[in-house]
Short mmCIF file of C-alpha atoms in Angstrom, two decimals:
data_model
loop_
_atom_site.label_atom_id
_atom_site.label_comp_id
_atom_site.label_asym_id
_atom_site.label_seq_id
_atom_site.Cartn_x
_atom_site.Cartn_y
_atom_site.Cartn_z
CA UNK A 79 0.00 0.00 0.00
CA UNK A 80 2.99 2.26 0.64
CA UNK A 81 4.80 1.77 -3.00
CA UNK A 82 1.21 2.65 -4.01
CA UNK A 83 0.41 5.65 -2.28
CA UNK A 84 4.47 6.61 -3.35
CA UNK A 85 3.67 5.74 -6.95
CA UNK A 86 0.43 7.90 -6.86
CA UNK A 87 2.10 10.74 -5.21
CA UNK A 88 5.34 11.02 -6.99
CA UNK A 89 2.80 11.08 -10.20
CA UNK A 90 0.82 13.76 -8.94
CA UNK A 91 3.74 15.95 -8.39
CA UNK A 92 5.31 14.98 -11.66
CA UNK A 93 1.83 16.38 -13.12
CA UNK A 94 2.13 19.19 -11.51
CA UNK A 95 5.74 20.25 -11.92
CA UNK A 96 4.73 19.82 -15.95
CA UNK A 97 1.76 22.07 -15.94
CA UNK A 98 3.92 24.78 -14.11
CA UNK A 99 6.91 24.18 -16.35
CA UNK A 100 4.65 24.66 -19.20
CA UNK A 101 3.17 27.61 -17.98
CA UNK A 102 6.53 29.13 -16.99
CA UNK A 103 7.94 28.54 -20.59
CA UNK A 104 4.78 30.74 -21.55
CA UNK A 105 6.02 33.42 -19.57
CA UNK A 106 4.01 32.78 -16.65
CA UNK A 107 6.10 34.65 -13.91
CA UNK A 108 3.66 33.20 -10.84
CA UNK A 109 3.96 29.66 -12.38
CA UNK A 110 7.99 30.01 -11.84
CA UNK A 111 8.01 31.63 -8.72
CA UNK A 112 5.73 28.71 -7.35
CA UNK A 113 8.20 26.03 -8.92
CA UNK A 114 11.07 28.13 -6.65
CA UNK A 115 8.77 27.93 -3.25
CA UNK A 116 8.15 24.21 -4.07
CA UNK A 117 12.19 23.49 -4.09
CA UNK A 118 13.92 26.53 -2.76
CA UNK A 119 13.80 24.35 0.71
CA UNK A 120 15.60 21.54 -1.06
CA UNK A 121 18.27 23.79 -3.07
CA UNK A 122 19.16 25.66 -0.18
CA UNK A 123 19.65 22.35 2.23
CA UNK A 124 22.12 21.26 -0.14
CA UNK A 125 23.35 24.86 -0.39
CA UNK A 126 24.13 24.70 3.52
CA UNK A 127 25.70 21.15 3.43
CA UNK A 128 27.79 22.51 1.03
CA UNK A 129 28.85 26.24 2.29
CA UNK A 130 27.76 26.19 5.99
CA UNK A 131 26.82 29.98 5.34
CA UNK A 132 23.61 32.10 4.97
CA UNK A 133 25.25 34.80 2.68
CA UNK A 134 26.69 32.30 0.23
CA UNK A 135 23.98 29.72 0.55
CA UNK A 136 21.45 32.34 -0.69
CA UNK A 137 23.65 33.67 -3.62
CA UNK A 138 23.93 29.48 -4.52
CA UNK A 139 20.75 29.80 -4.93
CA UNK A 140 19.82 32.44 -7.05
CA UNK A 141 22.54 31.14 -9.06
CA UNK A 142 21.06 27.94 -9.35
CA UNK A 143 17.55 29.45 -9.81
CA UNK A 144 19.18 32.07 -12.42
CA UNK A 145 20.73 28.88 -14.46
CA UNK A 146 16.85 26.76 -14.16
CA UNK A 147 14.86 29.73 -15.30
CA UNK A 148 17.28 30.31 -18.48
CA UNK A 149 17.37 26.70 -19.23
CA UNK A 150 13.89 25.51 -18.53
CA UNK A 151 12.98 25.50 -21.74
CA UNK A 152 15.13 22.59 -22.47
CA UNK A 153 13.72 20.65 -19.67
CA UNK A 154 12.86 17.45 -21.39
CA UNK A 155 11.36 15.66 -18.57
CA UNK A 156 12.90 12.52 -19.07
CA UNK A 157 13.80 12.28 -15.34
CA UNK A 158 11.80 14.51 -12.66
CA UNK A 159 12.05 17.71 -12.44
CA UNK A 160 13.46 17.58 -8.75
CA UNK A 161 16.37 15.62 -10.05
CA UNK A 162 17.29 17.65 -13.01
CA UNK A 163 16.99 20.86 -10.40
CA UNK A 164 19.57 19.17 -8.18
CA UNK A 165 21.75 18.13 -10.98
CA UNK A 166 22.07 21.61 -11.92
CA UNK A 167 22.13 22.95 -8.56
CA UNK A 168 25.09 20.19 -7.40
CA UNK A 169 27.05 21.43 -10.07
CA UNK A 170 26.63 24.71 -9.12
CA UNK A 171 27.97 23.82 -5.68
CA UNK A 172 30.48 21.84 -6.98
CA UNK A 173 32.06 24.66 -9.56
CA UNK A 174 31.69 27.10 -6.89
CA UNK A 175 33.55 24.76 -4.31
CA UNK A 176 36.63 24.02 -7.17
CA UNK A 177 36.78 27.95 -7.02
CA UNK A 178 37.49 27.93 -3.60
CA UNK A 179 39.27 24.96 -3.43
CA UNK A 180 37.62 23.74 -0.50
CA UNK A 181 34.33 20.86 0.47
CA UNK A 182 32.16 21.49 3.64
CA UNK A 183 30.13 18.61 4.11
CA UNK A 184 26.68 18.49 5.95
CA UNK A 185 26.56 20.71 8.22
CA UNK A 186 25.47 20.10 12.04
CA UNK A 187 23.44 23.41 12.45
CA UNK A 188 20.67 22.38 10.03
CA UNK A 189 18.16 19.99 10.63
CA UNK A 190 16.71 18.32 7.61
CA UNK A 191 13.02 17.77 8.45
CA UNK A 192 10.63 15.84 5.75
CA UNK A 193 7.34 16.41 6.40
CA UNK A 194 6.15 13.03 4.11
CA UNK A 195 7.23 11.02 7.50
CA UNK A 196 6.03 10.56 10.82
CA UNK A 197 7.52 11.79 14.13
CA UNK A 198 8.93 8.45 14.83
CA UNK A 199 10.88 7.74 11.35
CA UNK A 200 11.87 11.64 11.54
CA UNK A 201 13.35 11.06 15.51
CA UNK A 202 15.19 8.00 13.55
CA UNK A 203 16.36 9.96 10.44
CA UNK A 204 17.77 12.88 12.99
CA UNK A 205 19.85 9.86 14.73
CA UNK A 206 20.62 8.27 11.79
CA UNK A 207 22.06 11.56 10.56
CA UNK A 208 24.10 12.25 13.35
CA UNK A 209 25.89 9.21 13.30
CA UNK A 210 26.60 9.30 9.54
CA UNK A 211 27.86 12.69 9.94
CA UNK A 212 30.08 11.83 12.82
CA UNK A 213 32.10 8.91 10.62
CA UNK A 214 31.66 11.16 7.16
CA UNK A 215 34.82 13.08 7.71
CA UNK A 216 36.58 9.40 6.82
CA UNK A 217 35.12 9.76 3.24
CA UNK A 218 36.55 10.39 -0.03
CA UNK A 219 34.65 13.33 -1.09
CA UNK A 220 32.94 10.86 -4.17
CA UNK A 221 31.56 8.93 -1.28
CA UNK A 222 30.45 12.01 0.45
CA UNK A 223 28.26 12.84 -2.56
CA UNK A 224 26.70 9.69 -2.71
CA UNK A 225 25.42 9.35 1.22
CA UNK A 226 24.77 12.91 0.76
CA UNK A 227 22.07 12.07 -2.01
CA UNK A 228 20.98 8.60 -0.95
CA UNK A 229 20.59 9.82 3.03
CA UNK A 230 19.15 12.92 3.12
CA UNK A 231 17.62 13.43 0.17
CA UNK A 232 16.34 9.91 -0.25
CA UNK A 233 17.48 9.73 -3.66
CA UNK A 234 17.27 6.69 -5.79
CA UNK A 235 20.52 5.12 -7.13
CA UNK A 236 19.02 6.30 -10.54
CA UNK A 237 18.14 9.69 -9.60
CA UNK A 238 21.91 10.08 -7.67
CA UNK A 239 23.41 8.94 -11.19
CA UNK A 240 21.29 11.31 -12.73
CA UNK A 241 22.58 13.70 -10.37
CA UNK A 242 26.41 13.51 -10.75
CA UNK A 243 26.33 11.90 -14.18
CA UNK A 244 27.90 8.36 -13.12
CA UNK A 245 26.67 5.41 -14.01
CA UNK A 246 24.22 3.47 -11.90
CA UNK A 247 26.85 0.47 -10.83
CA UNK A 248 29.28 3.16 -9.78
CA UNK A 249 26.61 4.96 -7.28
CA UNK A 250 25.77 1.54 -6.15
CA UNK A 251 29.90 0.96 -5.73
CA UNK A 252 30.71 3.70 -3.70
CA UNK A 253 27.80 3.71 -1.33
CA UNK A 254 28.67 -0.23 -0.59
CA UNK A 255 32.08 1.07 -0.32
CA UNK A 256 30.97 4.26 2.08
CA UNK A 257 28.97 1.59 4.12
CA UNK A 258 32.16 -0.50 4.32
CA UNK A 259 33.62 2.52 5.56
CA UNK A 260 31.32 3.58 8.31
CA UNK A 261 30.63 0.52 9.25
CA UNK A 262 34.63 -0.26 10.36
CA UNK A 263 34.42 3.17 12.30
#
């Protein structure tokens, strides 16, 4: 009943991202600003795990919002429109992290709260995260990106490929690998 009620959802909001996608290619200005309320929460968690900062977390952002709104157009929708927004906005974070020279990984003054789950599985996500975080620091940064994805944003193996452009066996690879990892620690 669950995978059902997932299914049914997930193509309800696919629906709906299209019809505002649509409208927003037509110029609709309200149709766009509702796609940015609808992920701006998303964008800018991955903004903090990244940067750690308000300042530059909100400048990622209107970059990344800058770079959707001039490329929306070419939004196939072959994949959701949640993971081709955090493609672009994880390469945003990543070219803006090679400029520094520098990766800040999740930080530990955010909490990410998802509303889809009860208090219980949140109370166990919060734990969950704190321990990952704690044993992270061991990572390679690939493996970093990966748990990252797969963790906290409860990505799919497809939709983290999708993400950082690797293929699906790879994703699979390093997050056995990360596991490996964390596990030892």
């Amino acid at each position: 009943m669950k995978i059902q009620t997932q299914s049914l959802e997930r193509t309800v909001i696919e629906k709906r991202d299209k019809a505002l996608i649509r409208s927003a290619c037509k110029g609709d200005h309200l149709a766009f600003e509702k796609l940015l309320r609808l992920y701006e929460n998303r964008v800018r968690i991955l903004g903090l795990s990244f940067f750690k900062n308000e300042i530059d977390t909100d400048d990622f952002i209107q970059e990344v919002f800058i770079k959707v709104y001039k490329n929306l157009s070419s939004f196939k929708g072959e994949s959701l429109f949640s993971t081709w927004l955090m493609r672009i906005a994880y390469n945003t974070a990543i070219n803006a992290i090679n400029r520094r020279k520098e990766y800040l990984s999740l930080s530990e003054d955010f909490e990410l709260v998802d509303l889809d789950f009860g208090p219980e599985e949140q109370e166990l996500r919060k734990h969950t995260k704190a321990a990952i975080q704690a044993a992270m620091g061991e990572l390679p940064d690939r493996y970093k990106a990966c748990l990252d994805l797969y963790f906290f944003y409860d990505m799919s193996h497809k939709e983290i490929s999708s993400v950082l452009d690797l293929p699906i066996n790879t994703i699979k690879s390093h997050i056995f690998r990360a596991k490996k990892i964390l596990r030892k620690n």
